[in-house]
mmCIF file of N, CA and C in Angstrom:
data_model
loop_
_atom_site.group_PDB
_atom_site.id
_atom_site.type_symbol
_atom_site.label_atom_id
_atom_site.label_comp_id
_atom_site.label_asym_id
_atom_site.label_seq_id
_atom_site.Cartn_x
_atom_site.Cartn_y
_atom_site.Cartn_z
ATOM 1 N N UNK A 1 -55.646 117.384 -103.894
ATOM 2 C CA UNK A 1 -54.386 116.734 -104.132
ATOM 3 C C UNK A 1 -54.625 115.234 -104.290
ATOM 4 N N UNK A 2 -53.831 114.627 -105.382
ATOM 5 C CA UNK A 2 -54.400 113.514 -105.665
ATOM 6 C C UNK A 2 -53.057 112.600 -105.010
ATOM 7 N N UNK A 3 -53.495 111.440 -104.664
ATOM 8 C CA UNK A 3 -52.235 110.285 -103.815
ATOM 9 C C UNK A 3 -51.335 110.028 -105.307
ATOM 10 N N UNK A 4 -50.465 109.747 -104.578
ATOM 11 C CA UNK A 4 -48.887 109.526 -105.440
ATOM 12 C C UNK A 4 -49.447 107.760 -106.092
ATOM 13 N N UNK A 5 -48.968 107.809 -107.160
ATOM 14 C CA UNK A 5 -49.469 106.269 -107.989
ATOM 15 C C UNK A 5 -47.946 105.421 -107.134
ATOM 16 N N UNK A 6 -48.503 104.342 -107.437
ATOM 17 C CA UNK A 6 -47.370 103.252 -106.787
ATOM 18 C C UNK A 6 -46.695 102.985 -108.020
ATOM 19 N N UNK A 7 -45.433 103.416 -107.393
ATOM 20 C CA UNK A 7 -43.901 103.143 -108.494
ATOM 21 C C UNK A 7 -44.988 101.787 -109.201
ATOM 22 N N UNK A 8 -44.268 102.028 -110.382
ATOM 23 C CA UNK A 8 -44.055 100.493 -111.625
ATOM 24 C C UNK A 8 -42.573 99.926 -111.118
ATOM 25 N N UNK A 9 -42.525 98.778 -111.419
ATOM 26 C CA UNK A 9 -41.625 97.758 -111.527
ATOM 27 C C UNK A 9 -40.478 97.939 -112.599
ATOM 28 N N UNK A 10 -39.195 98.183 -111.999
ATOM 29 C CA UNK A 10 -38.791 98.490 -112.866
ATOM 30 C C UNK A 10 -38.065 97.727 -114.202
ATOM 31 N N UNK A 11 -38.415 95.898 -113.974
ATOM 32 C CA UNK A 11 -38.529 94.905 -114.895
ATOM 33 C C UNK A 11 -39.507 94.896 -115.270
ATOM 34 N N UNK A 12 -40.164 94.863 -116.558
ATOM 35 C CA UNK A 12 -41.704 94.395 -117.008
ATOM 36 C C UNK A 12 -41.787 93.155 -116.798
ATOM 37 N N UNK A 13 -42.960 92.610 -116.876
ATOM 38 C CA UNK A 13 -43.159 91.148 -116.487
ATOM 39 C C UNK A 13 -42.519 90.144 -117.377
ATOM 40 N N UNK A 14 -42.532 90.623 -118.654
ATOM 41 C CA UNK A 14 -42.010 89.648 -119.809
ATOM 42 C C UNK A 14 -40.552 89.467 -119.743
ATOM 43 N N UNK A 15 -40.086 90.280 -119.213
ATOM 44 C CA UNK A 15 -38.569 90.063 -119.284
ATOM 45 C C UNK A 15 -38.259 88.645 -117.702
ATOM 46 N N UNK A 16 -39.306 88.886 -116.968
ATOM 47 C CA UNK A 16 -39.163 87.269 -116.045
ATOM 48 C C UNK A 16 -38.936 86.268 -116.913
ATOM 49 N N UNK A 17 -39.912 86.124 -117.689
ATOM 50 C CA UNK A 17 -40.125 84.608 -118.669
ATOM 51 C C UNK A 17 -39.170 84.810 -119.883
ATOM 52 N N UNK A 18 -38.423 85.746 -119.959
ATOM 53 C CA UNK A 18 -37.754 85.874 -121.431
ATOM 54 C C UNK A 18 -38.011 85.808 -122.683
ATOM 55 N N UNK A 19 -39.577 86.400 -122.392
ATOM 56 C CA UNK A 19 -40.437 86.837 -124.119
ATOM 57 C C UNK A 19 -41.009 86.000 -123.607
ATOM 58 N N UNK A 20 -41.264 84.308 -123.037
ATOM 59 C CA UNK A 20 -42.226 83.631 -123.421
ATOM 60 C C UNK A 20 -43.841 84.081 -122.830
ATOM 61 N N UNK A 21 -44.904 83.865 -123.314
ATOM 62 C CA UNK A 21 -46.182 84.928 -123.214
ATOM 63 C C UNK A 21 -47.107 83.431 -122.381
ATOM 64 N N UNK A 22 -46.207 82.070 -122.832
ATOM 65 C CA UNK A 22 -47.171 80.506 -122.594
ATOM 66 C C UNK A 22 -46.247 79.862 -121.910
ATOM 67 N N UNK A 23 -46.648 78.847 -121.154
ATOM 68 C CA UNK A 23 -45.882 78.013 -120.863
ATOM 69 C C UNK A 23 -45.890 76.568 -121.712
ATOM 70 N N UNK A 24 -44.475 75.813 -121.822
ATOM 71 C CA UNK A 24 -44.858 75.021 -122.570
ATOM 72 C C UNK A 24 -44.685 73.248 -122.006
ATOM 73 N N UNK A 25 -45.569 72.157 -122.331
ATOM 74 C CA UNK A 25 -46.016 71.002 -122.191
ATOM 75 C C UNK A 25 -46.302 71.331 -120.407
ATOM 76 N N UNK A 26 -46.950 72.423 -120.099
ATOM 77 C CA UNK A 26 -47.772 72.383 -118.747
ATOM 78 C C UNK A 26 -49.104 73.231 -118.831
ATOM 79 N N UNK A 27 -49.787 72.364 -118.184
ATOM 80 C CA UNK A 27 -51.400 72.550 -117.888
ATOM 81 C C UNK A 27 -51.467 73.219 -116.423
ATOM 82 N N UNK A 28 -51.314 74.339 -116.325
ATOM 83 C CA UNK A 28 -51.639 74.838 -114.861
ATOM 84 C C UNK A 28 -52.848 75.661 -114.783
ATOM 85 N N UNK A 29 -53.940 74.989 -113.871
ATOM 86 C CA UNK A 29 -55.024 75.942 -113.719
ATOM 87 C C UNK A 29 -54.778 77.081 -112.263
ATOM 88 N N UNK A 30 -55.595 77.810 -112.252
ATOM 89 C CA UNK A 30 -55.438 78.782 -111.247
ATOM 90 C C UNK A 30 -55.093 78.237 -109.812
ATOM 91 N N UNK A 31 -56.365 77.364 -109.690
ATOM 92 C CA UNK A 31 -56.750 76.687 -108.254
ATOM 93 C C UNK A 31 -55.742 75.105 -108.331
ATOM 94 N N UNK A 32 -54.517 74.872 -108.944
ATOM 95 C CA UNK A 32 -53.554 73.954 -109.074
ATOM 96 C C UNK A 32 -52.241 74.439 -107.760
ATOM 97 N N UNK A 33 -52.541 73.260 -107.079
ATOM 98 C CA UNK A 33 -51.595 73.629 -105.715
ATOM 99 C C UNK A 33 -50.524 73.200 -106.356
ATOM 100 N N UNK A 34 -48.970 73.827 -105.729
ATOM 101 C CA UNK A 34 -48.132 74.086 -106.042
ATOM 102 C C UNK A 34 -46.863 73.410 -104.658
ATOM 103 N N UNK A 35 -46.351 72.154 -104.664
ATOM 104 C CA UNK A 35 -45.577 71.874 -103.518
ATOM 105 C C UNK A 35 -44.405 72.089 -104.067
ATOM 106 N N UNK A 36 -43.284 72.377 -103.061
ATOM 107 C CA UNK A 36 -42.003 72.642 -103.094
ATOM 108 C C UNK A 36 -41.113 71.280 -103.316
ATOM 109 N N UNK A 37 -40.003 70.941 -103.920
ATOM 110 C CA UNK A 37 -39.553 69.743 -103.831
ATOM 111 C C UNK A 37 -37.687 69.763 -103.616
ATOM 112 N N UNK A 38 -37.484 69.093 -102.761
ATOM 113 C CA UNK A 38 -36.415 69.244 -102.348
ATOM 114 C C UNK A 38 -36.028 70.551 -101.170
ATOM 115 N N UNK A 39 -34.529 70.691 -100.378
ATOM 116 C CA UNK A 39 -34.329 71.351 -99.218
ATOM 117 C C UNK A 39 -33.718 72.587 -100.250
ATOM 118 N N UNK A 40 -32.472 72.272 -100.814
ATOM 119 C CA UNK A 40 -31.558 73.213 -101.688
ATOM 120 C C UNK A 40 -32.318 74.181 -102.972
ATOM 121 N N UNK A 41 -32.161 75.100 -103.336
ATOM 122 C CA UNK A 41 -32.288 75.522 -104.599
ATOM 123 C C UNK A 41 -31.166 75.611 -105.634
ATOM 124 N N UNK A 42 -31.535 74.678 -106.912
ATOM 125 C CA UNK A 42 -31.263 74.985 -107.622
ATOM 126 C C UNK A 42 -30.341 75.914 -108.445
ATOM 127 N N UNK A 43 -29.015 75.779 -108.773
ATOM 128 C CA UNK A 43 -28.271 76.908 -109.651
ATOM 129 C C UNK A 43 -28.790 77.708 -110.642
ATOM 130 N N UNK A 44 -28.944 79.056 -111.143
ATOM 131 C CA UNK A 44 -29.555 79.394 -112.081
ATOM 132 C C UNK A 44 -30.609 79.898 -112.387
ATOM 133 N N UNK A 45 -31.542 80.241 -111.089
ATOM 134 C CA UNK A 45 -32.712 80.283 -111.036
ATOM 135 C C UNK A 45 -32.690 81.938 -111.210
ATOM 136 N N UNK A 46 -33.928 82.171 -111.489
ATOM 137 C CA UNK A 46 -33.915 83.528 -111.839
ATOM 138 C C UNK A 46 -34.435 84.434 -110.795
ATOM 139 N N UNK A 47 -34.684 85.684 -110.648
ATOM 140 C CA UNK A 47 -35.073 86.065 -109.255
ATOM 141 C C UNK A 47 -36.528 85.836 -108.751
ATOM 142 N N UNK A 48 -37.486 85.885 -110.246
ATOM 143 C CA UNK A 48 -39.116 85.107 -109.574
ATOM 144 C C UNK A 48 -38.556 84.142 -109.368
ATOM 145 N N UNK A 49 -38.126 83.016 -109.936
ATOM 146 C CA UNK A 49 -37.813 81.636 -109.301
ATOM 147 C C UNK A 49 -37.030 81.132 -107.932
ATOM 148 N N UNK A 50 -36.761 82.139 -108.145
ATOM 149 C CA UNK A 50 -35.881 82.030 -106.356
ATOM 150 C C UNK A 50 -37.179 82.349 -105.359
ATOM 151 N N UNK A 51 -37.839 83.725 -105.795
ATOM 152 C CA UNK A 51 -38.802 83.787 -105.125
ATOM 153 C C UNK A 51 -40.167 83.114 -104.603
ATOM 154 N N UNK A 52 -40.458 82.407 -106.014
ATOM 155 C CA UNK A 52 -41.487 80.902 -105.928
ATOM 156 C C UNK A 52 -40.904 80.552 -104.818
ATOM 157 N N UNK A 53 -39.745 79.872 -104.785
ATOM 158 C CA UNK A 53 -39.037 78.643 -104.266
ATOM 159 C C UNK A 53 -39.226 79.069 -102.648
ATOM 160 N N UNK A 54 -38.220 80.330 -102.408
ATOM 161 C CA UNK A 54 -38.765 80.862 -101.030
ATOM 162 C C UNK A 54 -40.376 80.834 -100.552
ATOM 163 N N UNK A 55 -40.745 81.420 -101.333
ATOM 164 C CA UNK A 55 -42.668 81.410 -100.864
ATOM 165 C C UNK A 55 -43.148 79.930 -100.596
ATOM 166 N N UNK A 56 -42.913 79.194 -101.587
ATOM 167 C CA UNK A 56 -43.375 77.879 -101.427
ATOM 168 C C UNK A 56 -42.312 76.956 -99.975
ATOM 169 N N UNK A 57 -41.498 77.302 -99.522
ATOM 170 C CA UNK A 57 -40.443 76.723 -98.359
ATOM 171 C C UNK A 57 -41.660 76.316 -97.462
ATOM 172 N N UNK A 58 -42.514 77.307 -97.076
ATOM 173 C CA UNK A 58 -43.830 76.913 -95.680
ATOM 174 C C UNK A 58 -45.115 76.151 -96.076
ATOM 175 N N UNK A 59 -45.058 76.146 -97.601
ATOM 176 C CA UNK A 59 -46.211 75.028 -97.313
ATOM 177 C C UNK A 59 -46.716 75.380 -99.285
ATOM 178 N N UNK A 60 -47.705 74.248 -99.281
ATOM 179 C CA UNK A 60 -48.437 74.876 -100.701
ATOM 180 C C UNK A 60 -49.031 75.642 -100.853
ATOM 181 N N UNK A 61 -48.895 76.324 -102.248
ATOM 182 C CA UNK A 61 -49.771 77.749 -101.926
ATOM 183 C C UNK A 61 -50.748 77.079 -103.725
ATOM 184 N N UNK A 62 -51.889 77.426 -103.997
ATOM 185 C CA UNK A 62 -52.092 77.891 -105.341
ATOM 186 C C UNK A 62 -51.619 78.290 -106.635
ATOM 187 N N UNK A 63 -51.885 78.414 -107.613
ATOM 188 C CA UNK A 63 -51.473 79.520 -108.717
ATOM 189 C C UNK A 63 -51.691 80.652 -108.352
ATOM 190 N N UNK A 64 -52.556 81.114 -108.372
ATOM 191 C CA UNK A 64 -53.168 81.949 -108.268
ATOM 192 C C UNK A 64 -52.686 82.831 -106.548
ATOM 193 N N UNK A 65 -52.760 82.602 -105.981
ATOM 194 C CA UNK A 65 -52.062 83.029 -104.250
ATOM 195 C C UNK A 65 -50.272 83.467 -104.985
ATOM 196 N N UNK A 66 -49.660 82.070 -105.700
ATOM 197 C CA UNK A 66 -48.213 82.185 -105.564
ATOM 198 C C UNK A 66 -47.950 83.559 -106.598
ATOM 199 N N UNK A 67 -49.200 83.429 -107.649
ATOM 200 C CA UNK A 67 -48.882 84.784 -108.517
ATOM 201 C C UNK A 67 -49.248 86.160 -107.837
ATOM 202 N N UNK A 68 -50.149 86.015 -107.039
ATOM 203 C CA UNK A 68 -50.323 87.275 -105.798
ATOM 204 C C UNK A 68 -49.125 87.683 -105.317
ATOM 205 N N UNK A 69 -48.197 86.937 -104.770
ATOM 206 C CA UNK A 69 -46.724 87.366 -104.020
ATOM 207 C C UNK A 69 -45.651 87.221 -104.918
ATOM 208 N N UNK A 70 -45.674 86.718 -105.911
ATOM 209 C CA UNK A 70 -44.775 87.480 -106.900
ATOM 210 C C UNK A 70 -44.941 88.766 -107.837
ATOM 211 N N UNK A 71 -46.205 88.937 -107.651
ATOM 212 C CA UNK A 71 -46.614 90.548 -107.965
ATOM 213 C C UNK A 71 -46.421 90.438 -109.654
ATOM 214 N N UNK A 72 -46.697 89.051 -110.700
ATOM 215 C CA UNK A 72 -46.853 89.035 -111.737
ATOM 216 C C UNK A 72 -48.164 88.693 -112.048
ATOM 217 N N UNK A 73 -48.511 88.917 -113.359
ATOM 218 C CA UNK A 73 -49.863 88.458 -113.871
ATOM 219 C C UNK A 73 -50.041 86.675 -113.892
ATOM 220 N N UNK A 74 -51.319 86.341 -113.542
ATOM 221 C CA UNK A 74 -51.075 84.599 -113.661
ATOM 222 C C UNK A 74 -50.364 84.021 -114.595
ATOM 223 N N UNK A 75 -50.812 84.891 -116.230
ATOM 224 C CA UNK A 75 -50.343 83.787 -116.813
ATOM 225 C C UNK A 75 -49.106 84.216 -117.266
ATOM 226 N N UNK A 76 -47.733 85.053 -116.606
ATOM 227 C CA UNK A 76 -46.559 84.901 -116.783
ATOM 228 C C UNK A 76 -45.938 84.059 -115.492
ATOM 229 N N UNK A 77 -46.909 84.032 -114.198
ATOM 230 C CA UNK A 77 -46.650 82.989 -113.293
ATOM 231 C C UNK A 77 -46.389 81.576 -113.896
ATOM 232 N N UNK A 78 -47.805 81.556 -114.794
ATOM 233 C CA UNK A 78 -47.227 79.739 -115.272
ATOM 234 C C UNK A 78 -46.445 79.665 -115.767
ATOM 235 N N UNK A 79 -45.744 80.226 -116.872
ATOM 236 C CA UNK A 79 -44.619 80.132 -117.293
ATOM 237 C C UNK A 79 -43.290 80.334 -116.321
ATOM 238 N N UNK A 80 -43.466 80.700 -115.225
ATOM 239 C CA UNK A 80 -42.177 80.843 -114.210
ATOM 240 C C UNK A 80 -42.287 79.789 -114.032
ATOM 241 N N UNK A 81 -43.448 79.481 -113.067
ATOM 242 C CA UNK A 81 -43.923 77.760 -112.467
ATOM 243 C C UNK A 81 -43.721 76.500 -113.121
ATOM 244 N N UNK A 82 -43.885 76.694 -114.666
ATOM 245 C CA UNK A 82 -43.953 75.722 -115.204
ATOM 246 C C UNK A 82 -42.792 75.110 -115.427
ATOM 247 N N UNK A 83 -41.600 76.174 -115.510
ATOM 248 C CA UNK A 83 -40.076 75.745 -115.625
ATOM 249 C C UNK A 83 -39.709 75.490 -114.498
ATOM 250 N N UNK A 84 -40.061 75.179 -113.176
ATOM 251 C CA UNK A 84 -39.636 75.301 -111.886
ATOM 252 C C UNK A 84 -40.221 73.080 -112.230
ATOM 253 N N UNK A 85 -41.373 73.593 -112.529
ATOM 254 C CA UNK A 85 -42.288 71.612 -112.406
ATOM 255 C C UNK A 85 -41.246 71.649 -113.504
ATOM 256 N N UNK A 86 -40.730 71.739 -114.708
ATOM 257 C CA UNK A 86 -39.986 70.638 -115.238
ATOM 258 C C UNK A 86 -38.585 70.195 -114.971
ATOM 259 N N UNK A 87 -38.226 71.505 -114.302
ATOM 260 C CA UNK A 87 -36.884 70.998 -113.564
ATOM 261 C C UNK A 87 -36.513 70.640 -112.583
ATOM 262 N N UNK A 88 -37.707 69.733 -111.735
ATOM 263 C CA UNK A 88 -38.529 68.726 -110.654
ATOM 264 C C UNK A 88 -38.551 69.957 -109.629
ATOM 265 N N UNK A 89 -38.380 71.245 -109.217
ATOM 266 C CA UNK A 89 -38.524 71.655 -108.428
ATOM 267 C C UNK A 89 -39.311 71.834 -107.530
ATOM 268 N N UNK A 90 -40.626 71.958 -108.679
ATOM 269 C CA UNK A 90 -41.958 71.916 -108.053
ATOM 270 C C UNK A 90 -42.373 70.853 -108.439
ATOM 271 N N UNK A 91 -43.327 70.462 -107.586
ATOM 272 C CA UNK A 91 -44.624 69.111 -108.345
ATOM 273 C C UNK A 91 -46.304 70.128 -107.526
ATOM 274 N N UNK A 92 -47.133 69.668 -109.156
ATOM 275 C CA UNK A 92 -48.125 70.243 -109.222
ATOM 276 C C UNK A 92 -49.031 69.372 -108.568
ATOM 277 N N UNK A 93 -50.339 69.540 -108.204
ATOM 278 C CA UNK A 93 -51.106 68.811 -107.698
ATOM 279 C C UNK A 93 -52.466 69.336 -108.767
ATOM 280 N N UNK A 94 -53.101 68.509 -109.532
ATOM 281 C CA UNK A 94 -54.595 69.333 -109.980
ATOM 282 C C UNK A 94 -55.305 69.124 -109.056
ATOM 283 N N UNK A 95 -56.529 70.079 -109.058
ATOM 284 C CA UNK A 95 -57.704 70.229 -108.149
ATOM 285 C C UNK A 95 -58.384 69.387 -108.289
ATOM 286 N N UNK A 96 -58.969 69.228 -106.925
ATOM 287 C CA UNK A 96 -59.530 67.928 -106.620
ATOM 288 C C UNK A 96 -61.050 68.091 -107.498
ATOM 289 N N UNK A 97 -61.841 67.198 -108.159
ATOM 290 C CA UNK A 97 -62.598 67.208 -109.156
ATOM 291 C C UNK A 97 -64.337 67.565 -108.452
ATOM 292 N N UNK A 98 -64.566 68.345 -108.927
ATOM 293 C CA UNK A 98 -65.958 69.202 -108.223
ATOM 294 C C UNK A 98 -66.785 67.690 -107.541
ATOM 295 N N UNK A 99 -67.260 66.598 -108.057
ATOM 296 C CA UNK A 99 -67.428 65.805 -107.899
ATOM 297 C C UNK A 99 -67.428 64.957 -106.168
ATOM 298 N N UNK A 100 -65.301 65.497 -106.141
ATOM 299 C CA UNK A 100 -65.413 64.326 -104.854
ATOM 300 C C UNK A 100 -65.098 65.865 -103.844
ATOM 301 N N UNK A 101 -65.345 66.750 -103.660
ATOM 302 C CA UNK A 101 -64.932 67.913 -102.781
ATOM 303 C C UNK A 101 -65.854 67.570 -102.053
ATOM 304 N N UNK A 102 -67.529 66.374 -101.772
ATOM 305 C CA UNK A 102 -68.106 66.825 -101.094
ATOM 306 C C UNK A 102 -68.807 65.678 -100.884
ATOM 307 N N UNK A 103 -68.853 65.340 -99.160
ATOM 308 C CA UNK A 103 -69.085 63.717 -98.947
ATOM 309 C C UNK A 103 -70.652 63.547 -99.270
ATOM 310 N N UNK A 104 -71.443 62.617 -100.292
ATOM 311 C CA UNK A 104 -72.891 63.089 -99.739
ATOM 312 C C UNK A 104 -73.500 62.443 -98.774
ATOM 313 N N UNK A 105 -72.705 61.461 -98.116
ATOM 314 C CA UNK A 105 -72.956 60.875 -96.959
ATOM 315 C C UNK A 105 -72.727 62.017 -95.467
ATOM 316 N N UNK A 106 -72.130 62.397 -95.635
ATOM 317 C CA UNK A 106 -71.696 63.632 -94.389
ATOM 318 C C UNK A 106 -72.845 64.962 -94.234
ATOM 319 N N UNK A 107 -73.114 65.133 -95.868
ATOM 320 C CA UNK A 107 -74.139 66.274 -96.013
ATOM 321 C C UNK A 107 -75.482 65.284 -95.742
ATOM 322 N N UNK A 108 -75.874 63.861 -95.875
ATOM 323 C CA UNK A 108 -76.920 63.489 -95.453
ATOM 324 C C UNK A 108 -77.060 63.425 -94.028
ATOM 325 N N UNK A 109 -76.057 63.278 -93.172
ATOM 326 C CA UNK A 109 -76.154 63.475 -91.785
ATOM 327 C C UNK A 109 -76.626 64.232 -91.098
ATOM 328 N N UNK A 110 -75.981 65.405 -91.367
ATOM 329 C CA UNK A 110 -75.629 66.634 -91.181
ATOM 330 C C UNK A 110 -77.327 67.418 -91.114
ATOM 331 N N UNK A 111 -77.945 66.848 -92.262
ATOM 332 C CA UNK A 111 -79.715 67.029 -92.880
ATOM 333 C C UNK A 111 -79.639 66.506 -92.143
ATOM 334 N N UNK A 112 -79.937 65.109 -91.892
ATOM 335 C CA UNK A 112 -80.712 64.521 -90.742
ATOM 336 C C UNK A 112 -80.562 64.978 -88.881
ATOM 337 N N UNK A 113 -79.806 65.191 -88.876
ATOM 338 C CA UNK A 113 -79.374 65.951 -87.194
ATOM 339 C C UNK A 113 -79.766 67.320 -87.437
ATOM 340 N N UNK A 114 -79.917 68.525 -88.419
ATOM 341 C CA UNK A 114 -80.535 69.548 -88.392
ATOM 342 C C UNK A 114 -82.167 69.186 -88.652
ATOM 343 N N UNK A 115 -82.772 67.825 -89.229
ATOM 344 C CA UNK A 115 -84.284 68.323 -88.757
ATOM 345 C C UNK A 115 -84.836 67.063 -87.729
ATOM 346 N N UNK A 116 -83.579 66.184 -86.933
ATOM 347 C CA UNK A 116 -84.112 65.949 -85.530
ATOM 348 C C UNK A 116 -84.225 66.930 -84.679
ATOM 349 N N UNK A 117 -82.843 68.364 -84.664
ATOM 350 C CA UNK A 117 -82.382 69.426 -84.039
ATOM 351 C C UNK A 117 -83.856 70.073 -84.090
ATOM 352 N N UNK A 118 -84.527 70.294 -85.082
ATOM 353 C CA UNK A 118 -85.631 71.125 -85.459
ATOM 354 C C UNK A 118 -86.955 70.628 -84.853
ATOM 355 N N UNK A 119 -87.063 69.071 -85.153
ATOM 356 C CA UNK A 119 -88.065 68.668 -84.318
ATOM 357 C C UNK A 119 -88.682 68.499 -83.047
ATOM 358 N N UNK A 120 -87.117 68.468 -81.875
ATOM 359 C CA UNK A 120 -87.205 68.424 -80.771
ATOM 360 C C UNK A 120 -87.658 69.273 -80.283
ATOM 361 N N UNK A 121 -88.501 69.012 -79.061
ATOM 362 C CA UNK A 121 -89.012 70.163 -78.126
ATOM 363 C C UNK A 121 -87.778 71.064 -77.793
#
């Protein structure tokens, strides 16, 4: 006996965004944190967008995380998201640049106290 498939949704995803497949004049990458702006929501919002809005209430989440709990594909997330950032709801943050994620002063320490650690009796 084989397990029961998990119901489908009974909106397809495209009908969230209303045909649109892109989002438009926004750049959202996956790993682009996502803050909430303002206490109230918005008139009009649609039910992912209500739902962003709720999810995002406790803190920033990702693209990628916020499209996890809306149970859409990423890239009909950006297009939810992206109308949420132009109608100031959200403000995006880009990822911090591979570059500064990593002190090399902290990682030189860090070396140096693991081969005093090593040297000591």
């Amino acid at each position: 006996m084989t397990p029961e498939r998990a119901s489908r949704p009974l909106v397809r995803p495209y009908v969230e965004t209303g045909g649109r497949a892109r989002a438009e004049r926004c750049a959202l990458e996956r790993i682009t944190l996502l803050h909430r702006v303002g206490g109230e929501l918005p008139r009009g919002l649609s039910d992912k967008q209500r739902e962003a809005m709720e999810l995002l209430r406790a803190g920033a989440l990702s693209l990628v995380e916020t499209a996890s709990y809306l149970r859409l594909p990423v890239s009909l997330s950006k297009v939810v998201l992206a109308d949420l950032i132009a109608a100031g709801c959200l403000k995006a943050r880009p990822p911090a640049p591979l570059a500064a994620q990593h002190d090399p002063e902290m990682l030189r320490k860090v070396l140096d106290g693991l081969r005093r650690a090593k040297s000591s009796p």
